[in-house]
Coordinates of C-alpha atoms in Angstrom, one line a residue:
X251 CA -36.1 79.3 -97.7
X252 CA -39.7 80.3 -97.3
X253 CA -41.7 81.2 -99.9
X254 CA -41.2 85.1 -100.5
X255 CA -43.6 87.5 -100.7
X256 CA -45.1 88.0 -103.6
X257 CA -48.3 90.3 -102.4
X258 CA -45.7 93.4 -101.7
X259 CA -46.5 96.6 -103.4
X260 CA -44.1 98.3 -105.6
X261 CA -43.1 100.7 -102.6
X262 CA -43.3 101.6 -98.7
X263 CA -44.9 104.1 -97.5
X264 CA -41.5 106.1 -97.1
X265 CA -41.1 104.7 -101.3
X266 CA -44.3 106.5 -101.9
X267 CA -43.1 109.9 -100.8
X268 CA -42.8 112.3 -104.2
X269 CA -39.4 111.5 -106.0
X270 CA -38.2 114.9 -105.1
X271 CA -38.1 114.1 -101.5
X272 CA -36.9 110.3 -102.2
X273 CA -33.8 111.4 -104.5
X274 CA -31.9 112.7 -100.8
X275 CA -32.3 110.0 -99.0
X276 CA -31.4 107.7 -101.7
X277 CA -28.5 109.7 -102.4
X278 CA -27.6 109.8 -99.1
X279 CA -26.8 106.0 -99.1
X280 CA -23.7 106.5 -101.7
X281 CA -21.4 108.3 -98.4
X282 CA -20.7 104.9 -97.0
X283 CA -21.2 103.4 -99.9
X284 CA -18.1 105.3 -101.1
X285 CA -16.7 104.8 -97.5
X286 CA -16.7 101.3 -98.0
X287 CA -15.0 101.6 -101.7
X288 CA -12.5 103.7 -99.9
X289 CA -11.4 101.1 -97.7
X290 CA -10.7 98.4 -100.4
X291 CA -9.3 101.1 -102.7
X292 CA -6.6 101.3 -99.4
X293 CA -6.0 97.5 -98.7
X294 CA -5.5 96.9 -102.5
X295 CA -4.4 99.4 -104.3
X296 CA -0.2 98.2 -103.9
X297 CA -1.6 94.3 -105.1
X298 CA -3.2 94.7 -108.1
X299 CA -3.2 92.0 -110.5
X300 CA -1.2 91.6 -113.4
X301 CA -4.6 92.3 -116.1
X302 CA -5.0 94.8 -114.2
X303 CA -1.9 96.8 -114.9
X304 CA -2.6 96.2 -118.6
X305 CA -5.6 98.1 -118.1
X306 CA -3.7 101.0 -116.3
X307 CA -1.7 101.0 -119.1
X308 CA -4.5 102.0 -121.5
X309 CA -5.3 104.6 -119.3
X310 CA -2.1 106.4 -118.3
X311 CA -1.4 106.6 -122.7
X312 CA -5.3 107.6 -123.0
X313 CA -5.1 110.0 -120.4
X314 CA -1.8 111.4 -121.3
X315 CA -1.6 111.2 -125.0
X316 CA -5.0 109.9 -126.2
X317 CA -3.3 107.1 -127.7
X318 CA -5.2 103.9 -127.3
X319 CA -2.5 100.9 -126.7
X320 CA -1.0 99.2 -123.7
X321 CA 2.6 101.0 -124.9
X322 CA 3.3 103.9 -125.9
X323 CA 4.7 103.0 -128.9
X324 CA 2.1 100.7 -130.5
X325 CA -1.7 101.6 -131.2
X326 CA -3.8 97.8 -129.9
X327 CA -6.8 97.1 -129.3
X328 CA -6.4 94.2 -126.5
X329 CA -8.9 96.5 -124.0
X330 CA -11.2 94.1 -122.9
X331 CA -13.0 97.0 -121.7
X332 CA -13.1 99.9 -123.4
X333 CA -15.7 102.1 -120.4
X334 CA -13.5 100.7 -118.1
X335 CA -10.5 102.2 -119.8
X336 CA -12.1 105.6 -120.6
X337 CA -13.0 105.8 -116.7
X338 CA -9.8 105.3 -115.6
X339 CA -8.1 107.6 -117.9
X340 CA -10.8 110.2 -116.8
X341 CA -9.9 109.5 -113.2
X342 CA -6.1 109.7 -113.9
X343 CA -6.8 113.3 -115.6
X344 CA -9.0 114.8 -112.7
X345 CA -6.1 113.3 -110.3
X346 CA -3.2 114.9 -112.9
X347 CA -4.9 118.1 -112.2
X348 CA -4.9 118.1 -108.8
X349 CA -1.7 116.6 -107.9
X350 CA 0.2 117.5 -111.2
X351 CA 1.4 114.0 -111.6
X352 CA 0.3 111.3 -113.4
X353 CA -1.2 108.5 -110.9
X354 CA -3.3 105.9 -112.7
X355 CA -3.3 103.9 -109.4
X356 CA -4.7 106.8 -107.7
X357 CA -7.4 107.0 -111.0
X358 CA -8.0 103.7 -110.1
X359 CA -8.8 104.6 -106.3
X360 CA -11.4 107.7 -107.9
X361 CA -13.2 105.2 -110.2
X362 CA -13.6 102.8 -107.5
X363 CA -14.8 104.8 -104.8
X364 CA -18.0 106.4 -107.3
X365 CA -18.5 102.9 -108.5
X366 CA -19.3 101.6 -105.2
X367 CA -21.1 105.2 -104.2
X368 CA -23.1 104.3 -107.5
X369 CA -23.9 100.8 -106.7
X370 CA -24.8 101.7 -102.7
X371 CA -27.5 104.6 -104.3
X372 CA -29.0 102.1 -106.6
X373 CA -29.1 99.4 -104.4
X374 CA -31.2 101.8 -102.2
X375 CA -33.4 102.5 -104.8
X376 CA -34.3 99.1 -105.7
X377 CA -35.0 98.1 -102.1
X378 CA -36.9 100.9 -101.3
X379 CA -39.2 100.3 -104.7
X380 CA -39.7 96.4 -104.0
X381 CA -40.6 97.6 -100.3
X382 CA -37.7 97.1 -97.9
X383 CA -35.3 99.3 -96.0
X384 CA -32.8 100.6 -98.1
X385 CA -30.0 100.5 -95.4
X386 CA -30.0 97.0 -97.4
X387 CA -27.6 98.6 -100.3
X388 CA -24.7 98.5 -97.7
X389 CA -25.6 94.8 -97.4
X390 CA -25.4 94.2 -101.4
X391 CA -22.3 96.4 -101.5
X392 CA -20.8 94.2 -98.7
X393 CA -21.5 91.1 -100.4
X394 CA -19.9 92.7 -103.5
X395 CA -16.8 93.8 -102.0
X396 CA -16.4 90.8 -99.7
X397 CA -16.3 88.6 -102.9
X398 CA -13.4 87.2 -103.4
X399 CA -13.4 86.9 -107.5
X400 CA -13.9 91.3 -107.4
X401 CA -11.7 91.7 -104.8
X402 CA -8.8 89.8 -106.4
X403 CA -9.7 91.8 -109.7
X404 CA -10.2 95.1 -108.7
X405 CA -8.7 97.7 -111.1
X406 CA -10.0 95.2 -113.7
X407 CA -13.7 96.2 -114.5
X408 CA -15.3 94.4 -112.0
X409 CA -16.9 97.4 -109.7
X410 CA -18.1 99.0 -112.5
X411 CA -19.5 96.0 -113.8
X412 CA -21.4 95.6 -110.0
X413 CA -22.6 99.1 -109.9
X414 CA -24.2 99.1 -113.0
X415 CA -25.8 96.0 -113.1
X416 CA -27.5 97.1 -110.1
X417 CA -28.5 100.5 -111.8
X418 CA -30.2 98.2 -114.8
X419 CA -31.9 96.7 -112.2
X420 CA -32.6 99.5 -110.3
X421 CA -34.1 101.1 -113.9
X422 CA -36.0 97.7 -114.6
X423 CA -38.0 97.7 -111.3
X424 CA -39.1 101.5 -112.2
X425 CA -39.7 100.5 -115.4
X426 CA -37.5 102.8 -116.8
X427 CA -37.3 102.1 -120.9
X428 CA -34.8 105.0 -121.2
X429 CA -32.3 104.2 -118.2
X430 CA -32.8 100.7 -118.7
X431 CA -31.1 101.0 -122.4
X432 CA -28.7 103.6 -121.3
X433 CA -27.4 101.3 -118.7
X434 CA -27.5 98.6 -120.6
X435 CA -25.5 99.7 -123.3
X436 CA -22.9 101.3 -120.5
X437 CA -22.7 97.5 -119.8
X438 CA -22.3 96.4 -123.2
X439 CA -19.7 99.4 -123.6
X440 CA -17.7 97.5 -120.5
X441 CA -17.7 94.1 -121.6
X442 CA -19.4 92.6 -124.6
X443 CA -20.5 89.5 -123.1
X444 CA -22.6 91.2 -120.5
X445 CA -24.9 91.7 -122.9
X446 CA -26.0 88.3 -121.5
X447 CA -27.3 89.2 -118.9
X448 CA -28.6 92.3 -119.9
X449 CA -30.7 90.8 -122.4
X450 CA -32.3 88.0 -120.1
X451 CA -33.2 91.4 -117.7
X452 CA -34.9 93.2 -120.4
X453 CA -37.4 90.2 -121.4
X454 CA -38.2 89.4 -117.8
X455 CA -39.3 92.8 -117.2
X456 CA -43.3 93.3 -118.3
X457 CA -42.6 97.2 -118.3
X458 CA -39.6 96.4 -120.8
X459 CA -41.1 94.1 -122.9
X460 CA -43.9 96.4 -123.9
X461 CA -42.0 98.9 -126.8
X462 CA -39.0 97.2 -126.5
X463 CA -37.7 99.3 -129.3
X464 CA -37.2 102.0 -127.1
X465 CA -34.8 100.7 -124.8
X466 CA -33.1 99.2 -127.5
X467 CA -32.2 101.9 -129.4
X468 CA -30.9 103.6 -126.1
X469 CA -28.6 100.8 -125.5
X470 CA -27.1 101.0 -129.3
X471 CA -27.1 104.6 -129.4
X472 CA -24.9 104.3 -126.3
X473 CA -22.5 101.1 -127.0
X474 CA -22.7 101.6 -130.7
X475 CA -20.4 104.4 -131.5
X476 CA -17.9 102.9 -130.0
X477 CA -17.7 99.2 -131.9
X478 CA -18.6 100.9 -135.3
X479 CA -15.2 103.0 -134.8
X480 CA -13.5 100.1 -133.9
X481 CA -14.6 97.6 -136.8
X482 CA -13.4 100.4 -138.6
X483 CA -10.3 102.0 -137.0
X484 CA -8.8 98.7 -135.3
X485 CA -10.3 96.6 -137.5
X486 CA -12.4 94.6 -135.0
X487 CA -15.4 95.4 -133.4
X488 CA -14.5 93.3 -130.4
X489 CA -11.3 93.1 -128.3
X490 CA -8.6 91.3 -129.7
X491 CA -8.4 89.7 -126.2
X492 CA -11.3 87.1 -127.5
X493 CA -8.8 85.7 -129.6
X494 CA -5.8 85.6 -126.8
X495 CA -8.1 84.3 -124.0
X496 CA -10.3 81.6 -125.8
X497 CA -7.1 80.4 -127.9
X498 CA -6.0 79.4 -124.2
X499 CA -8.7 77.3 -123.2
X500 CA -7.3 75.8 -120.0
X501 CA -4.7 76.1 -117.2
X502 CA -3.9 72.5 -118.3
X503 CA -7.0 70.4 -116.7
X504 CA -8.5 73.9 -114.9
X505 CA -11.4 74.9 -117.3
X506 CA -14.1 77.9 -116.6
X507 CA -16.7 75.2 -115.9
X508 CA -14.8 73.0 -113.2
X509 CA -12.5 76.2 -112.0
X510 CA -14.2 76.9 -108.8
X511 CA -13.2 73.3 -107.2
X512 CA -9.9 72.4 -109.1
X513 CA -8.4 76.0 -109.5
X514 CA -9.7 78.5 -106.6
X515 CA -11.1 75.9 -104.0
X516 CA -7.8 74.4 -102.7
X517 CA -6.6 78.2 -101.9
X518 CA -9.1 78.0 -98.9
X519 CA -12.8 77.4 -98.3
X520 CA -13.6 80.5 -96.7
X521 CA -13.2 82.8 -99.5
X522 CA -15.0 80.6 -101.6
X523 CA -18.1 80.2 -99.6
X524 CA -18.0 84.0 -98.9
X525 CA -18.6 84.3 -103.0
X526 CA -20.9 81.5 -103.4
X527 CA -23.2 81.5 -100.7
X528 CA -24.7 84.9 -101.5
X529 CA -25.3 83.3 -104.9
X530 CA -26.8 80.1 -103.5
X531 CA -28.9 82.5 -101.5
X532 CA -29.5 84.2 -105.0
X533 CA -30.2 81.0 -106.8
X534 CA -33.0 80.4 -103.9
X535 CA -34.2 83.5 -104.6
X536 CA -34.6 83.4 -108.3
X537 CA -36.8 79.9 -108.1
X538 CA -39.1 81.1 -105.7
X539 CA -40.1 84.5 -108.0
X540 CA -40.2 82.0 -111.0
X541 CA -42.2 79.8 -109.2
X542 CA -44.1 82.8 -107.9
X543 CA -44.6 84.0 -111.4
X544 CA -45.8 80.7 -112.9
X545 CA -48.9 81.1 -110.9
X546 CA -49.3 84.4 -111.5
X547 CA -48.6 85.5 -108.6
X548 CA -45.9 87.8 -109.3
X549 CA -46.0 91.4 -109.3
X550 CA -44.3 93.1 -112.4
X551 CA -41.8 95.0 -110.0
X552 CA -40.1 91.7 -108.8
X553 CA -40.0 90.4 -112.2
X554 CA -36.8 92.5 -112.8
X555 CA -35.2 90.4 -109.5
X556 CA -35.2 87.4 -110.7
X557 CA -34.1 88.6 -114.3
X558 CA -31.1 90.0 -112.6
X559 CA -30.6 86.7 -111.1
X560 CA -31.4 84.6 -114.1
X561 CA -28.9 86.5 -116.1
X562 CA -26.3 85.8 -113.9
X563 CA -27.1 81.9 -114.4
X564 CA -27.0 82.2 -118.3
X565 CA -23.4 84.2 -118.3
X566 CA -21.8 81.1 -116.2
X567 CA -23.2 78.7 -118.8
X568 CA -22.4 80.7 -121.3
X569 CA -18.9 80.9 -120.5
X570 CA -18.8 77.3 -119.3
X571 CA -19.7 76.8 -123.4
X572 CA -17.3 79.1 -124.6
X573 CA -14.2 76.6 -122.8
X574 CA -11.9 79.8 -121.2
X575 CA -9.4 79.4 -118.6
X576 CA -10.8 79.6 -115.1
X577 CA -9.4 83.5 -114.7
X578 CA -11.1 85.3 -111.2
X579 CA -12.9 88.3 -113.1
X580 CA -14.7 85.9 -114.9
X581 CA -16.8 84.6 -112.6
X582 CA -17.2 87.5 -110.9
X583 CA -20.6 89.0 -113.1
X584 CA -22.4 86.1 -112.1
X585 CA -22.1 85.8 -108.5
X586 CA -22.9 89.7 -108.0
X587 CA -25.8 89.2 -110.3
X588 CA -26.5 86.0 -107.7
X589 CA -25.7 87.7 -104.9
X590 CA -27.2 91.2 -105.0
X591 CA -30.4 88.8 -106.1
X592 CA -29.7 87.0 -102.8
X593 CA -29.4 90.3 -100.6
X594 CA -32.8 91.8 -101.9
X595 CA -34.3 88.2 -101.9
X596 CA -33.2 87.7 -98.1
X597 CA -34.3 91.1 -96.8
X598 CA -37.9 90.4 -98.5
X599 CA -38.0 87.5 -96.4
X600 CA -37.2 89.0 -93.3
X601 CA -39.7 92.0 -94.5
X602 CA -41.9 88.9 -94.1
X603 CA -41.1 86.6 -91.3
X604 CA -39.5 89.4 -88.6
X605 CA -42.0 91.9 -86.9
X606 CA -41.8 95.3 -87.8
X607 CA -40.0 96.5 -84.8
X608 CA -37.3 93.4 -85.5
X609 CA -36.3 94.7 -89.2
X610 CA -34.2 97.3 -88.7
X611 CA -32.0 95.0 -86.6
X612 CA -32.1 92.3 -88.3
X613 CA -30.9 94.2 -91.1
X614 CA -28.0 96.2 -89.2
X615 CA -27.4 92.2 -88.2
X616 CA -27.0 91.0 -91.7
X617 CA -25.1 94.1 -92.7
X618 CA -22.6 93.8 -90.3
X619 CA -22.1 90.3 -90.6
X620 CA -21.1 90.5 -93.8
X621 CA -18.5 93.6 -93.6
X622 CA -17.0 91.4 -91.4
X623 CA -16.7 88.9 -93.5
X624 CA -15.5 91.6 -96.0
X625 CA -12.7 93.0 -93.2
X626 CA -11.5 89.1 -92.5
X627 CA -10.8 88.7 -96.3
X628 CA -9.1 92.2 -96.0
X629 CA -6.7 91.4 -93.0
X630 CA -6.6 87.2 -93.5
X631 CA -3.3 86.9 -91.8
X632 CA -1.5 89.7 -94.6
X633 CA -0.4 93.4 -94.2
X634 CA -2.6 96.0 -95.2
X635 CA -2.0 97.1 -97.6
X636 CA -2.0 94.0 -99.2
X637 CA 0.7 92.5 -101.1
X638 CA -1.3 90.4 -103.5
X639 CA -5.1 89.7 -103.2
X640 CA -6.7 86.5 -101.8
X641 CA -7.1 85.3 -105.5
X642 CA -3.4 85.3 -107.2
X643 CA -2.5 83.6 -110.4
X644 CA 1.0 85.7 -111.5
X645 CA 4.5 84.6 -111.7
X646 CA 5.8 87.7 -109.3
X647 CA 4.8 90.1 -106.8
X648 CA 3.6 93.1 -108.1
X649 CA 5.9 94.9 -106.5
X650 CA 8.9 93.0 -108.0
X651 CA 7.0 93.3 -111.9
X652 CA 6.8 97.4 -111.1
X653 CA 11.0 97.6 -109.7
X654 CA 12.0 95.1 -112.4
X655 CA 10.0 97.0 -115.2
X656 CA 11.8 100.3 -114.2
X657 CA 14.8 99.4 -113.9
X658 CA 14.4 97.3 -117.3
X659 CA 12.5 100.4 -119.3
X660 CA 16.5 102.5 -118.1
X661 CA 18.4 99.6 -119.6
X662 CA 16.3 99.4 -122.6
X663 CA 15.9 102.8 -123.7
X664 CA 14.1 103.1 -127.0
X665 CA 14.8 99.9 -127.8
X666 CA 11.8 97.0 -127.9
X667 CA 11.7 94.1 -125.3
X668 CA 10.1 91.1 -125.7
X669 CA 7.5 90.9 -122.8
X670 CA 7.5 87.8 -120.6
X671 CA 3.8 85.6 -120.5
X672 CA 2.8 88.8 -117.9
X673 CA 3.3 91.8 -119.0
X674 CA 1.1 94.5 -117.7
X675 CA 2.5 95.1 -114.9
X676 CA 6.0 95.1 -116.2
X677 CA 5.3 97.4 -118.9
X678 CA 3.6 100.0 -116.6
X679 CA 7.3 100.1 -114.6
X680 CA 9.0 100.1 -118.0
X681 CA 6.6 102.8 -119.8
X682 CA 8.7 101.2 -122.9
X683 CA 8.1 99.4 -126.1
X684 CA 7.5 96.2 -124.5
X685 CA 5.6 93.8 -127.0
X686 CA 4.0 90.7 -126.9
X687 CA 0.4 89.6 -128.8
X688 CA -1.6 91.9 -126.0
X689 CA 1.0 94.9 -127.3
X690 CA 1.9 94.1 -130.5
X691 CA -1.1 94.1 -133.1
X692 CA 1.7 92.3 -135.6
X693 CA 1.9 89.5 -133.1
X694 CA -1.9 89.9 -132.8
X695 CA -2.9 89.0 -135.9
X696 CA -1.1 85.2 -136.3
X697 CA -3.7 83.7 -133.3
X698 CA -6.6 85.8 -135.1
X699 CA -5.7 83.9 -138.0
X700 CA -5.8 80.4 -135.7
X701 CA -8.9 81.6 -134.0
X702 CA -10.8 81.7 -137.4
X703 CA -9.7 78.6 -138.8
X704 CA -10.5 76.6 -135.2
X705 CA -14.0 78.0 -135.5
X706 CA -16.7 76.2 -137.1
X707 CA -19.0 77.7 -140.3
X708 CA -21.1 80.3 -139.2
X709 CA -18.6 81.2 -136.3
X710 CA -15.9 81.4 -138.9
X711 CA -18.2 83.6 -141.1
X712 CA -19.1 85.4 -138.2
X713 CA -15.7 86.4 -137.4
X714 CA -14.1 87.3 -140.7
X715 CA -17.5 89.7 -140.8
X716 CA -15.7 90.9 -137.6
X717 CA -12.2 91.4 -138.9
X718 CA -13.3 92.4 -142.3
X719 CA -11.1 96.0 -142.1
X720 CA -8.4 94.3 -140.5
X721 CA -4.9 95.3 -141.6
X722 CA -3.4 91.7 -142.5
X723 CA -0.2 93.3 -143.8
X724 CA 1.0 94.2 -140.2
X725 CA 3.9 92.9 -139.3
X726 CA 5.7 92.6 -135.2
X727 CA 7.8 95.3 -134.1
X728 CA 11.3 94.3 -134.3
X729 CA 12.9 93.7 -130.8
X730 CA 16.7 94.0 -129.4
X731 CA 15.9 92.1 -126.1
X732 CA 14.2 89.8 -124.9
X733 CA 12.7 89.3 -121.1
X734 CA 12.8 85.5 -120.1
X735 CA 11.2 84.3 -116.5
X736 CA 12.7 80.8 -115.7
X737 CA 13.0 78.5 -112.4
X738 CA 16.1 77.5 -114.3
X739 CA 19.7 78.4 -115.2
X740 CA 20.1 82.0 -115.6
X741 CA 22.8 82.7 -118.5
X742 CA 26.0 84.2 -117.4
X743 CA 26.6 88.0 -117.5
X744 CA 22.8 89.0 -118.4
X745 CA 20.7 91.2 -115.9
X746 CA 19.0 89.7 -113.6
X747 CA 16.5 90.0 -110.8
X748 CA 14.7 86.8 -108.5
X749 CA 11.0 87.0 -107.7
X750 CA 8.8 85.1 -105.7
X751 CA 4.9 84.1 -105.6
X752 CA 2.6 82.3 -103.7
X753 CA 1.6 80.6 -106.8
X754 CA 4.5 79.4 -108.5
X755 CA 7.8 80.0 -105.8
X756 CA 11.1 81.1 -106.6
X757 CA 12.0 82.5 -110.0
X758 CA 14.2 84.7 -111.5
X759 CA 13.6 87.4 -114.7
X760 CA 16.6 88.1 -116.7
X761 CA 17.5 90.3 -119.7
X762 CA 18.5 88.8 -122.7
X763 CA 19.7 90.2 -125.8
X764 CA 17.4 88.5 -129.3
X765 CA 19.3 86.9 -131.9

């Protein structure tokens, strides 16, 4: 890649125009940005994942009953993402309103659509102020979308995620100590761990790093509430999740940190290059402004760029550190930090090398490129709407998890099932008392107790700090039944019902009775 340049002002001449007049045409830019949104919403909204459906589950009890658990029957706090769960619970409300149903799948489709409208107006924003066209956003937003690690996770947090890590960066080039914090504790608020990147934003910005107070406090005025009331309330400021996921460690050999080539490269090159050359690109991108910048030669608004960038780097490490299973959404943060780096980075080269009369094409070029890329990972080969996404990991369609669910939540009745290894997307079909440690605080609480002891001294102090108003005296809820998925004998005279996946085959669920 050339060397980028670095002697751009903080604006075009259409950037320059008074904010009133800029705020339109920014604005203008989240139409098909939602657009865009709207299709994926359509392709996936019958193959979402199995996490997914445990986050639907939050949000149909939220939005219904304000009660905060996966069941109905059982108060948890396994929410990885407690904004994401609050959005789609708002979503499911304004959609219960106007339908008179309630349609968490449809609150999904709300939330998703302003996520990407968000992203596309923020996107424009930043490219306008570091002095390219803003019909770029639509190229970010395509990257995002086309990615295989969100669009296998969608429903998850993973749009929200994208959107607003491009309105911290959007905040960060204006220098915007007030929006920066707010969005960055909106991102803290969605995951804890994106803090991450978040922080490595804030110290690469010059604007930030002078009374840095300022956008702190935002942030913790904004995240803050939140995590006090649930140190307090749940009895853990973080997401029990922590303890379920890093207790798991691997898919056998499959790790976070060698995932991308032993786990999602054999399902197919293509998708994979679609997520990781953007962030190659973005990688690029991030050592030419750092090289830029150790000769001074960096103005303060592209600082924020390769912070963006940057931070994307240090959450893959991070998690690579950590030792999780190689799960989709997780690598999804960093390569749409990457690749939204890797957009803006590209289009200030072409600002560059192209003649004037050349940009706009060569932008509508890129663009359209990658939506195509976006529409063959849409179509590759399936139905629309899709089945499953490119990225699959569960033990059953999702279809089969929803029939079996229902039809298991009228055999059940009130009584309590234990949940097979999956169970969101069977306890959104069953709408039952269906426990297992994501349902089940009682069940919960035994691999808290292992992920303390595995720790080591200050992590260990650091977590019984954590669980300090945890209720140790919880016990599991006592189930009748039991849901067993086997490739194996099936027991005579038990219900029954096969499923099928691309990545494990033939199975069959049955219902057993417990003890």
């Amino acid at each position: 890649m050339a060397a980028l340049p670095t002697d751009v002002r903080p604006g075009t001449p259409d950037a320059d125009r008074p904010a009133r007049r800029r705020l339109p045409a920014d604005l203008a830019w989240g139409l098909p940005g939602a657009l865009l949104g709207l299709l994926l919403v359509l392709a996936a909204h019958r193959g979402l994942i199995d996490d997914a459906y445990i986050t639907l589950d939050y949000a149909r009890n939220v939005a219904t009953d304000l009660h905060w658990g996966l069941i109905p029957t059982e108060e948890s706090n396994a929410a990885t993402s407690p904004l994401n769960v609050l959005l789609l619970a708002l979503g499911t409300a304004l959609v219960r309103l106007v339908t008179g149903e309630v349609r968490p799948v449809a609150g999904f489709g709300v939330l998703s659509v302003a996520a990407c409208a968000a992203l596309a107006v923020w996107a424009a924003q930043t490219a306008r102020r570091v002095g390219v066209s803003p019909a770029w956003s639509l190229a970010a937003l395509a990257v995002v979308l086309a990615n295989p690690f969100v669009s296998s996770s969608v429903g998850l947090e993973v749009l929200p995620v994208a959107a607003l890590l491009t309105g911290l960066l959007a905040q960060a080039v204006r220098g915007a100590r007030v929006g920066a914090g707010l969005l960055t504790g909106l991102l803290v608020l969605t995951r804890l761990d994106l803090a991450v990147v978040a922080a490595v934003v804030l110290l690469c910005t010059p604007a930030l790093r002078r009374r840095p107070w300022v956008t702190l406090a935002v942030a913790a005025g904004t995240a803050g509430p939140w995590y006090v009331f649930s140190w307090f309330h749940f009895g853990s400021a973080i997401p029990s999740t922590f303890a379920i996921k890093t207790l798991q460690r691997s898919f056998g050999d499959q790790t976070f940190a060698n995932g991308l080539w032993t786990l999602w490269g054999p399902r197919g090159a293509l998708p994979l290059w679609v997520a990781l050359v953007p962030a190659l690109v973005g990688l690029v991108t991030v050592v030419a402004l750092l090289a830029s910048g150790v000769r001074r030669r960096l103005p303060a608004h592209l600082w924020p760029l390769a912070g963006l960038g940057l931070g994307g780097v240090a959450y893959h490490l991070a998690y690579a550190l950590l030792g999780v299973p190689p799960y989709q959404w997780y690598y999804a943060p960093s390569t749409v930090a990457l690749g939204v780096t890797g957009v803006l980075g590209l289009a200030l080269l072409l600002r560059q090398q192209l003649p004037a009369g050349r940009r706009q094409g060569a932008v509508a070029l890129g663009t359209a490129l990658v939506v195509a890329a976006l529409a063959f990972l849409t179509l590759d080969g399936r139905s629309l709407p899709w089945t499953h996404p490119v990225y699959f990991g569960n033990w059953a369609e999702p279809a089969q998890y929803r029939d079996i669910g229902a039809e298991v939540g009228r055999l059940v009745g009130p009584d309590t099932v234990i949940a097979p290894p999956e169970i969101g997307t069977l306890a959104f079909g069953c709408d039952c008392s269906m426990v297992d440690a994501f349902s089940d605080p009682g069940r919960t609480l035994e691999l808290i107790d292992q992920r303390i002891d595995r720790s080591g001294p200050v992590g260990r102090f650091l977590l019984s700090v954590n669980f300090a108003h945890l209720d140790r005296d919880q016990q599991p809820r006592p189930a009748q039944y039991r849901l067993v998925w086997t490739q194996g004998e099936v027991p005579a005279g038990v219900p029954s019902w096969p499923t099928t996946s691309p990545a494990t085959g033939p199975a069959t669920l049955y219902l057993d009775r417990v003890g």
